[in-house]
PDB file of C-alpha atoms in Angstrom:
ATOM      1  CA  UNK A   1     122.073  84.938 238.866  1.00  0.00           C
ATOM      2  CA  UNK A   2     123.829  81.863 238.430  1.00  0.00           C
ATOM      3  CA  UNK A   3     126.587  80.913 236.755  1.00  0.00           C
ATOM      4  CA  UNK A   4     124.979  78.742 233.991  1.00  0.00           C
ATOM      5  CA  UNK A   5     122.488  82.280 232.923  1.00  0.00           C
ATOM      6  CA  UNK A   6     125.832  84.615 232.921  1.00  0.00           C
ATOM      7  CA  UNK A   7     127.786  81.858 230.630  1.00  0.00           C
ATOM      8  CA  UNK A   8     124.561  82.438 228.325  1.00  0.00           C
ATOM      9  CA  UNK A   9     124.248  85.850 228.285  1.00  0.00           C
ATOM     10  CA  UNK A  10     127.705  86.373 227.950  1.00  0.00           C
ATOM     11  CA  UNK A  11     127.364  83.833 224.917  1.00  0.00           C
ATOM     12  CA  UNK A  12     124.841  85.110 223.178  1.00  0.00           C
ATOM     13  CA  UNK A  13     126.104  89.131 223.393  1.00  0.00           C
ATOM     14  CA  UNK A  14     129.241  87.752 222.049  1.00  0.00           C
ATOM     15  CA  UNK A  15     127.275  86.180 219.253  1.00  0.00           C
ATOM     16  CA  UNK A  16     125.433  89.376 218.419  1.00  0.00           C
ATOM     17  CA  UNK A  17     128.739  90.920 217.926  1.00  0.00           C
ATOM     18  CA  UNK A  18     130.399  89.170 215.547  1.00  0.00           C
ATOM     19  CA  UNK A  19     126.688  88.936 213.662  1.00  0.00           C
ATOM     20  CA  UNK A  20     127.177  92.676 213.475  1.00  0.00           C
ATOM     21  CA  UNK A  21     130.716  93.200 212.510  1.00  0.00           C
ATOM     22  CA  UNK A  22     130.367  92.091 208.894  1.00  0.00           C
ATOM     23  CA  UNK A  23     127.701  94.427 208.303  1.00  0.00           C
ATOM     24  CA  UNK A  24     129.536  97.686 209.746  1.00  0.00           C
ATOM     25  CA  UNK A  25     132.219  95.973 207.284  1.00  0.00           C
ATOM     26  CA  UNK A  26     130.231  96.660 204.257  1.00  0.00           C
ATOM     27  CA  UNK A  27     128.748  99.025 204.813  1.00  0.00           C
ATOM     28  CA  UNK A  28     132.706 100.700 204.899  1.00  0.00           C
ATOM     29  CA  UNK A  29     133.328  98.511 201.618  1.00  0.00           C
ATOM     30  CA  UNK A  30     130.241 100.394 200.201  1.00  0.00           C
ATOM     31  CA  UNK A  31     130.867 103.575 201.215  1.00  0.00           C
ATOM     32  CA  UNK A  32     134.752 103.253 199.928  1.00  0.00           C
ATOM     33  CA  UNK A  33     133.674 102.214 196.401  1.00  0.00           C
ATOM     34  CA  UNK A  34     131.152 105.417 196.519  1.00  0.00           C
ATOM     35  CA  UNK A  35     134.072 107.548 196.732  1.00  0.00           C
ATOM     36  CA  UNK A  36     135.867 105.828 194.489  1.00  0.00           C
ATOM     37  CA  UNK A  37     133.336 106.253 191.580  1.00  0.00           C
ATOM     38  CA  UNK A  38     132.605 109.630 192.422  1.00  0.00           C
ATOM     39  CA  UNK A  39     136.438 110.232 191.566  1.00  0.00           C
ATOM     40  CA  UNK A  40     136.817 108.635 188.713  1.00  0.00           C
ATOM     41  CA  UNK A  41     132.899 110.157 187.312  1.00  0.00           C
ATOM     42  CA  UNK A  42     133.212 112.316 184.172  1.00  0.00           C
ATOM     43  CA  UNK A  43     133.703 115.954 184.748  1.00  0.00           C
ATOM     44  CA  UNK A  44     132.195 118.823 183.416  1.00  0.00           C
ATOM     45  CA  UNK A  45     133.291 120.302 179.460  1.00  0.00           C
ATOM     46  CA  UNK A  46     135.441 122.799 181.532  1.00  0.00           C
ATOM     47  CA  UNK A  47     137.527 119.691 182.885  1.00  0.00           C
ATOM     48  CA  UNK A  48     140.537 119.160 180.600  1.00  0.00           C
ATOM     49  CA  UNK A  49     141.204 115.200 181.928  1.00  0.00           C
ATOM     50  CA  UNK A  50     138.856 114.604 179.062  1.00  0.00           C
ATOM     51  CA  UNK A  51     140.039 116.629 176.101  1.00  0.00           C
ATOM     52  CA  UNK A  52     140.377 114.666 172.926  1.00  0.00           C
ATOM     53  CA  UNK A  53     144.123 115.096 172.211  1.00  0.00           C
ATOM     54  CA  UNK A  54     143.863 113.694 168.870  1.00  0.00           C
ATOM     55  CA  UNK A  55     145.797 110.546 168.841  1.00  0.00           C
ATOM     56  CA  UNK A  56     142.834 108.896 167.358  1.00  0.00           C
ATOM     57  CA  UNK A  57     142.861 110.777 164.078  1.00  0.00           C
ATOM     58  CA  UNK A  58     146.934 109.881 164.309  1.00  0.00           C
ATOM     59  CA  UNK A  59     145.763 106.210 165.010  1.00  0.00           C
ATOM     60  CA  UNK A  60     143.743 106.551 162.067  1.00  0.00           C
ATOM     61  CA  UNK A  61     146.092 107.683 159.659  1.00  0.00           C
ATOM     62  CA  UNK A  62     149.052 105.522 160.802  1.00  0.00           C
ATOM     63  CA  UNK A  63     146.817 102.547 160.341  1.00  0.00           C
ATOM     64  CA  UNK A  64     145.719 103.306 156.616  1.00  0.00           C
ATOM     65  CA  UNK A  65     149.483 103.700 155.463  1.00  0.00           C
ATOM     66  CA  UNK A  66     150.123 100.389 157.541  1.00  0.00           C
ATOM     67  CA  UNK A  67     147.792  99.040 154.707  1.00  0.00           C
ATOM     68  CA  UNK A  68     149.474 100.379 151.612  1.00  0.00           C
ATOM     69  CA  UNK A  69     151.772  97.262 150.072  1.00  0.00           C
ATOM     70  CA  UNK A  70     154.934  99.143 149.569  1.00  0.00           C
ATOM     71  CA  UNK A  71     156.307  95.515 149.003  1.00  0.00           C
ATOM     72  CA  UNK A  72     154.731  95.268 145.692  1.00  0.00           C
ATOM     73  CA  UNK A  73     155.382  98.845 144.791  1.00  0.00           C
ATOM     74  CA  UNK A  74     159.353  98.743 145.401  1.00  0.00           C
ATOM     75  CA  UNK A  75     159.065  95.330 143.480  1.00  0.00           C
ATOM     76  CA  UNK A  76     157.212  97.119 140.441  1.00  0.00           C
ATOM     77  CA  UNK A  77     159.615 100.021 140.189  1.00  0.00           C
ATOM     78  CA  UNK A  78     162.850  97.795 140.785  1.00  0.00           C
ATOM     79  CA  UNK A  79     161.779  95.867 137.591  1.00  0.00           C
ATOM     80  CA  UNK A  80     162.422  99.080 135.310  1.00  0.00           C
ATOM     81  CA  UNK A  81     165.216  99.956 137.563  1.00  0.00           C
ATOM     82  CA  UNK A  82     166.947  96.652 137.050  1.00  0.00           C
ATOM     83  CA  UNK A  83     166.192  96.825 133.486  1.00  0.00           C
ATOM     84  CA  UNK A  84     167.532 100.337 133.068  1.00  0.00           C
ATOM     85  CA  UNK A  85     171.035  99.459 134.509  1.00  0.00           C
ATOM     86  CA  UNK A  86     171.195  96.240 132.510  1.00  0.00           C
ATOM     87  CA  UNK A  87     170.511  97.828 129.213  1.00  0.00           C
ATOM     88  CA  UNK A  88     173.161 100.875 129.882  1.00  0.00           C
ATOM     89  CA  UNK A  89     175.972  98.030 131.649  1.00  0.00           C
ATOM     90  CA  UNK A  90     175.422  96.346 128.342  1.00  0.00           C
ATOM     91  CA  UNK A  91     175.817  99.842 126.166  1.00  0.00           C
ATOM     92  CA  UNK A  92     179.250  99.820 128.185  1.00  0.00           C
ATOM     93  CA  UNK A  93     180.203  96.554 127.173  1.00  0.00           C
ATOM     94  CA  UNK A  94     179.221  97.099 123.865  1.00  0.00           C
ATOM     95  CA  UNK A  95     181.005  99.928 123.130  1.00  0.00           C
ATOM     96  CA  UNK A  96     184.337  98.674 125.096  1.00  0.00           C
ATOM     97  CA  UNK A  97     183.572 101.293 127.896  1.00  0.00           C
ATOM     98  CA  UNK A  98     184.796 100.500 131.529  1.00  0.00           C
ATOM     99  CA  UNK A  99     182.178  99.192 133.325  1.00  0.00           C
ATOM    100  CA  UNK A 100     182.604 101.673 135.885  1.00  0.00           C
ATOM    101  CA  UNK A 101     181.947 104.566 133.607  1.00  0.00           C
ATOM    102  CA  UNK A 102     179.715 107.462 135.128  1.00  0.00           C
ATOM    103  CA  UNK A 103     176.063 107.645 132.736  1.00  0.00           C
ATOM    104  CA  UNK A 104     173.512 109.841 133.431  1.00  0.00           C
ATOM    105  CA  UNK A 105     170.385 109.527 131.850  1.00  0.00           C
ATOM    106  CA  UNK A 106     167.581 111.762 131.372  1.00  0.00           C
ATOM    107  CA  UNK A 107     164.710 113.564 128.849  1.00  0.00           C
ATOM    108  CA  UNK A 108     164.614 116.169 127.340  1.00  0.00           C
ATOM    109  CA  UNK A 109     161.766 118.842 126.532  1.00  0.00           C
ATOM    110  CA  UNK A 110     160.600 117.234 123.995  1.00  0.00           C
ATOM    111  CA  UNK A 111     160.787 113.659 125.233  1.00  0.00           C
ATOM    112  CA  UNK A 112     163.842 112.541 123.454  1.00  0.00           C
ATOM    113  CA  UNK A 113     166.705 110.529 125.848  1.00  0.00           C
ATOM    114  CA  UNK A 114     169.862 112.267 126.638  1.00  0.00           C
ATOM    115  CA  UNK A 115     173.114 110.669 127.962  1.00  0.00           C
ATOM    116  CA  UNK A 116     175.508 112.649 130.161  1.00  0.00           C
ATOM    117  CA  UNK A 117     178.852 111.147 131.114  1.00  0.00           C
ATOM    118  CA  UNK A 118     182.492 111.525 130.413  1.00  0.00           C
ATOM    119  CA  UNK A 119     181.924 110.030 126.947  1.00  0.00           C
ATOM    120  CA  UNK A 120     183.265 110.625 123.717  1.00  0.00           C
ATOM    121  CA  UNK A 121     181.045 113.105 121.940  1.00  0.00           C
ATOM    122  CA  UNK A 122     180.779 110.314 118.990  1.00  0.00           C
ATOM    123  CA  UNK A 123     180.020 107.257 121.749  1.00  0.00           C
ATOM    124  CA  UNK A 124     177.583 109.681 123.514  1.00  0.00           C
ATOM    125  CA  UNK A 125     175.372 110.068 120.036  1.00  0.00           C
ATOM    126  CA  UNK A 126     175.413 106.621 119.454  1.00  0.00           C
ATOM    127  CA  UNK A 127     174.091 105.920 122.690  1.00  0.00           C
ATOM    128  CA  UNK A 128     171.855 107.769 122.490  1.00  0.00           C
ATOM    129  CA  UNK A 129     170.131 106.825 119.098  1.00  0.00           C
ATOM    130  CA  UNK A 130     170.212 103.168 120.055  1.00  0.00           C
ATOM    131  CA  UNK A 131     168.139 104.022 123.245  1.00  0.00           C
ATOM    132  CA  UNK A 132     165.540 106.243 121.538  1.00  0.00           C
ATOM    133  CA  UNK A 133     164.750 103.595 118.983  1.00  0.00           C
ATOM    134  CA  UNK A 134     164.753 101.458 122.363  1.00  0.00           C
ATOM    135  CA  UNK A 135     160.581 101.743 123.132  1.00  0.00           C
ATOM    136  CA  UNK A 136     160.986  99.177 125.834  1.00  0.00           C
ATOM    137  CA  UNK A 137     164.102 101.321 127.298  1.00  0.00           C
ATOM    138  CA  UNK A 138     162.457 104.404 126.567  1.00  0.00           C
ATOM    139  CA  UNK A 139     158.969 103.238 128.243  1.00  0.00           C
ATOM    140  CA  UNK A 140     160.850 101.700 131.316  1.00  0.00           C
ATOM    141  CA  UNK A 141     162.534 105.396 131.577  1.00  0.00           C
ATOM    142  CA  UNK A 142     159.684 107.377 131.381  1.00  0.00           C
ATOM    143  CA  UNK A 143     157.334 104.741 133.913  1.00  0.00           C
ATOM    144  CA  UNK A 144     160.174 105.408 136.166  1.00  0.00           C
ATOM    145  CA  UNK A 145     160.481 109.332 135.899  1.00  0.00           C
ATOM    146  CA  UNK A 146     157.537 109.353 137.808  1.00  0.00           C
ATOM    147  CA  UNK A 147     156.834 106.201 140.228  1.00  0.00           C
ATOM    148  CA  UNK A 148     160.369 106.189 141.668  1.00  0.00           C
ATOM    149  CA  UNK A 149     160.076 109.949 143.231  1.00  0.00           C
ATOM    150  CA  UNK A 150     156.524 108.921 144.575  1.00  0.00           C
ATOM    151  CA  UNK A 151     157.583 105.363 146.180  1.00  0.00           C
ATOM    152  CA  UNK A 152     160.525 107.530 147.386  1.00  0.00           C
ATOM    153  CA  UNK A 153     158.163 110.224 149.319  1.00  0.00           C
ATOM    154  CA  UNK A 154     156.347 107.627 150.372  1.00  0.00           C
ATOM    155  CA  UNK A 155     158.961 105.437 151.743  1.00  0.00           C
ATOM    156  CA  UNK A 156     160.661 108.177 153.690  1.00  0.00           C
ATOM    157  CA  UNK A 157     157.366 109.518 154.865  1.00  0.00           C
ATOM    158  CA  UNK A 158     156.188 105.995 156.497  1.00  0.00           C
ATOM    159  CA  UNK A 159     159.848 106.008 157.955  1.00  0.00           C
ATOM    160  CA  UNK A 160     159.628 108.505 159.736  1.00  0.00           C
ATOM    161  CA  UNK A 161     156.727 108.028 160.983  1.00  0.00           C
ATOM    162  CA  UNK A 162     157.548 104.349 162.229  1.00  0.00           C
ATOM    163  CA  UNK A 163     160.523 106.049 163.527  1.00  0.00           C
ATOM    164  CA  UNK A 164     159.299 109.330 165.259  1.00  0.00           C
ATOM    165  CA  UNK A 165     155.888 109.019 164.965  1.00  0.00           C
ATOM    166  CA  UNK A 166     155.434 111.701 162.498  1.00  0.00           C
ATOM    167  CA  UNK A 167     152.556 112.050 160.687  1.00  0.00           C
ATOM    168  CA  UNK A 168     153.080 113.761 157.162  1.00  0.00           C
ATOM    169  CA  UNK A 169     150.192 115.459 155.920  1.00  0.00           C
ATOM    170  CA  UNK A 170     150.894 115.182 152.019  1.00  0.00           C
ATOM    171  CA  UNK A 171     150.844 110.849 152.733  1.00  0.00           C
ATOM    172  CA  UNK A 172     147.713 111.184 154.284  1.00  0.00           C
ATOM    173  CA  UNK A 173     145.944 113.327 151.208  1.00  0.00           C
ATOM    174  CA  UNK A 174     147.593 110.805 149.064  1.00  0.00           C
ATOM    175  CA  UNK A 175     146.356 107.260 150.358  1.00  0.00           C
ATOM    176  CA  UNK A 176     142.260 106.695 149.795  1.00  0.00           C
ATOM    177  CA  UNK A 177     140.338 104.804 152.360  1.00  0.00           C
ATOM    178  CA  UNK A 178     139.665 102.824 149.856  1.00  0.00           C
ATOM    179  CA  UNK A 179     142.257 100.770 149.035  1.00  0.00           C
ATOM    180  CA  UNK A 180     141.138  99.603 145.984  1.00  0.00           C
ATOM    181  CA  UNK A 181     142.655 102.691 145.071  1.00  0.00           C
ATOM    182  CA  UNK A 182     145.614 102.836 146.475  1.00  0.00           C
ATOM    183  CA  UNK A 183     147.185 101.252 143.239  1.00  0.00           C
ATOM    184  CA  UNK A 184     151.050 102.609 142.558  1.00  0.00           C
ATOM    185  CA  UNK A 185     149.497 104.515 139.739  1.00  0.00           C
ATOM    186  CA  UNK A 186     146.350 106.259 141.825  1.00  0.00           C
ATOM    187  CA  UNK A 187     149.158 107.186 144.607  1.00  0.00           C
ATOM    188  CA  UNK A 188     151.544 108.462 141.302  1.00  0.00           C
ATOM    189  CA  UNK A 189     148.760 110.506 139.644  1.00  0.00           C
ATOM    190  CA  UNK A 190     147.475 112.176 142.830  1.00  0.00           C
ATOM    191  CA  UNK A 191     151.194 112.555 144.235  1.00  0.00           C
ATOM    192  CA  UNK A 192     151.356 114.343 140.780  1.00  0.00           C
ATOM    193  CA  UNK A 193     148.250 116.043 141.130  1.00  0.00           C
ATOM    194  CA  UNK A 194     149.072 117.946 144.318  1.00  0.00           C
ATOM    195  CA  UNK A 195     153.078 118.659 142.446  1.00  0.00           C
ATOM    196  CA  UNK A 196     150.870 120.720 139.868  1.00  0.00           C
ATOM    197  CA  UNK A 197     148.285 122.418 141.753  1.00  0.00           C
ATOM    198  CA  UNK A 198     150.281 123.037 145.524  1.00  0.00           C
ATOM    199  CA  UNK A 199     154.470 122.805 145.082  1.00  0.00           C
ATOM    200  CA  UNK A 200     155.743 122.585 148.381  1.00  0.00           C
ATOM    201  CA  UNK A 201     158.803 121.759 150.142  1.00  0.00           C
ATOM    202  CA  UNK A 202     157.377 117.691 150.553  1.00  0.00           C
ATOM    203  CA  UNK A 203     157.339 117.267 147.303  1.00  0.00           C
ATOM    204  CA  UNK A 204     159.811 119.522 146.130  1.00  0.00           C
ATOM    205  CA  UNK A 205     161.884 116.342 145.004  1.00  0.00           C
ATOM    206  CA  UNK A 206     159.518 115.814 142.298  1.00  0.00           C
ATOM    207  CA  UNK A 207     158.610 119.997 141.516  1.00  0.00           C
ATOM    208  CA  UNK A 208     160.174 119.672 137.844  1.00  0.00           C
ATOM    209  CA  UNK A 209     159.295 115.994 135.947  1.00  0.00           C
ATOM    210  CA  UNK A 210     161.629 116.754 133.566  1.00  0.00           C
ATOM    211  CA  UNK A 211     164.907 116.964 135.464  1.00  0.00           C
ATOM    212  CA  UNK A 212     164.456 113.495 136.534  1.00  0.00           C
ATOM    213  CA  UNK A 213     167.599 111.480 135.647  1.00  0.00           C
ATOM    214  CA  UNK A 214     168.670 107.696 136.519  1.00  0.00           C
ATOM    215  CA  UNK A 215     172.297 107.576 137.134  1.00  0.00           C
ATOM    216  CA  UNK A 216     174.891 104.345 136.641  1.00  0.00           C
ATOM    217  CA  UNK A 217     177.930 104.003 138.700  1.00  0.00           C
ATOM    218  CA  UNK A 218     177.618 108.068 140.324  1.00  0.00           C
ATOM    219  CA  UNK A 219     176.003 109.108 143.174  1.00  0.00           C
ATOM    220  CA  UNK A 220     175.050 112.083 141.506  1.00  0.00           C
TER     221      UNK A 220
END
């Protein structure tokens, strides 16, 4: 054979191999991504890896409190709060009373405002005449019996759940899907609602309507 025929023959094997190497190549690519789909294929019900652990409901219920505009309900309720301690500040002043004198104010049974303090029995009746005659004072007072324990629940409960990521059952009865009704009054009368029918330890802040009292200059 001469030397020009081996050159070619060598040449042309050597072509035919590198023609073939790419396709043994693939062929390994194919075969690697085979085995990597059959691991990552669903398993069978028995196969925990794909057990719902229930983070969406959690997901679900974090974002529908996310929604509620506890802005505007802490701005509602600090209007009667504001206008609560300006109206007793003023009783103070208008009665020459330090204005660091403790006053407690609550209702009684039958609805009628009470004023606890280290007053003078006389200065304690007077008081208390000019703020039942108040209907402003008296309204403010009784709008704020109830929406300042609720947007207090509530603002604890979203707290700790921003904080911990602890979902509290009692919120999530509370807020609709709707959030048309999710008005501070809707949340107030079902927050109420569940007081009545259900007293437990969430809400026990709020188990007696009654014994709700706003208190100047104590922490009482």
């Amino acid at each position: 054979m001469s030397l020009l025929s081996s050159l070619i023959q060598a040449s042309t094997r050597f072509q035919q191999t590198l023609e073939n190497r790419p396709s043994a190549g693939a062929e390994e690519q194919r075969a690697k991504a085979a085995g990597s789909l059959e691991a990552v294929s669903p398993s069978g019900p028995g196969d925990d890896r794909f057990t719902p652990s229930g983070d969406s409901l959690s997901d679900t219920s974090r974002l529908k409190s996310q929604k509620l505009p506890l802005a505007d309900y802490k701005q509602t309720v600090g209007q009667d709060l504001a206008f609560i301690r300006e109206t007793l500040r003023h009783k103070l002043a208008e009665y020459s009373l330090n204005p660091a004198t403790a006053i407690s104010v609550n209702k009684n049974d039958s609805g009628k405002i009470e004023v606890g303090g280290t007053l003078a029995e006389e200065t304690r009746t007077r008081i208390e005449n000019d703020l039942n005659v108040n209907k402003n004072f008296s309204d403010a007072f009784s709008r704020l019996s109830v929406n300042e324990p609720t947007l207090h629940f509530m603002d604890n409960a979203l707290k700790l759940n921003q904080a911990y990521g602890v979902n509290n059952s009692l919120l999530d009865t509370l807020i609709s899907e709707n959030q048309q009704f999710n008005g501070l009054q809707d949340l107030v009368h079902r927050y109420d609602t569940l007081r009545r029918s259900a007293p437990t330890d969430q809400i026990e802040v709020a188990a007696n309507r009654g014994a709700y009292a706003f208190n100047l200059n104590t922490r009482a």
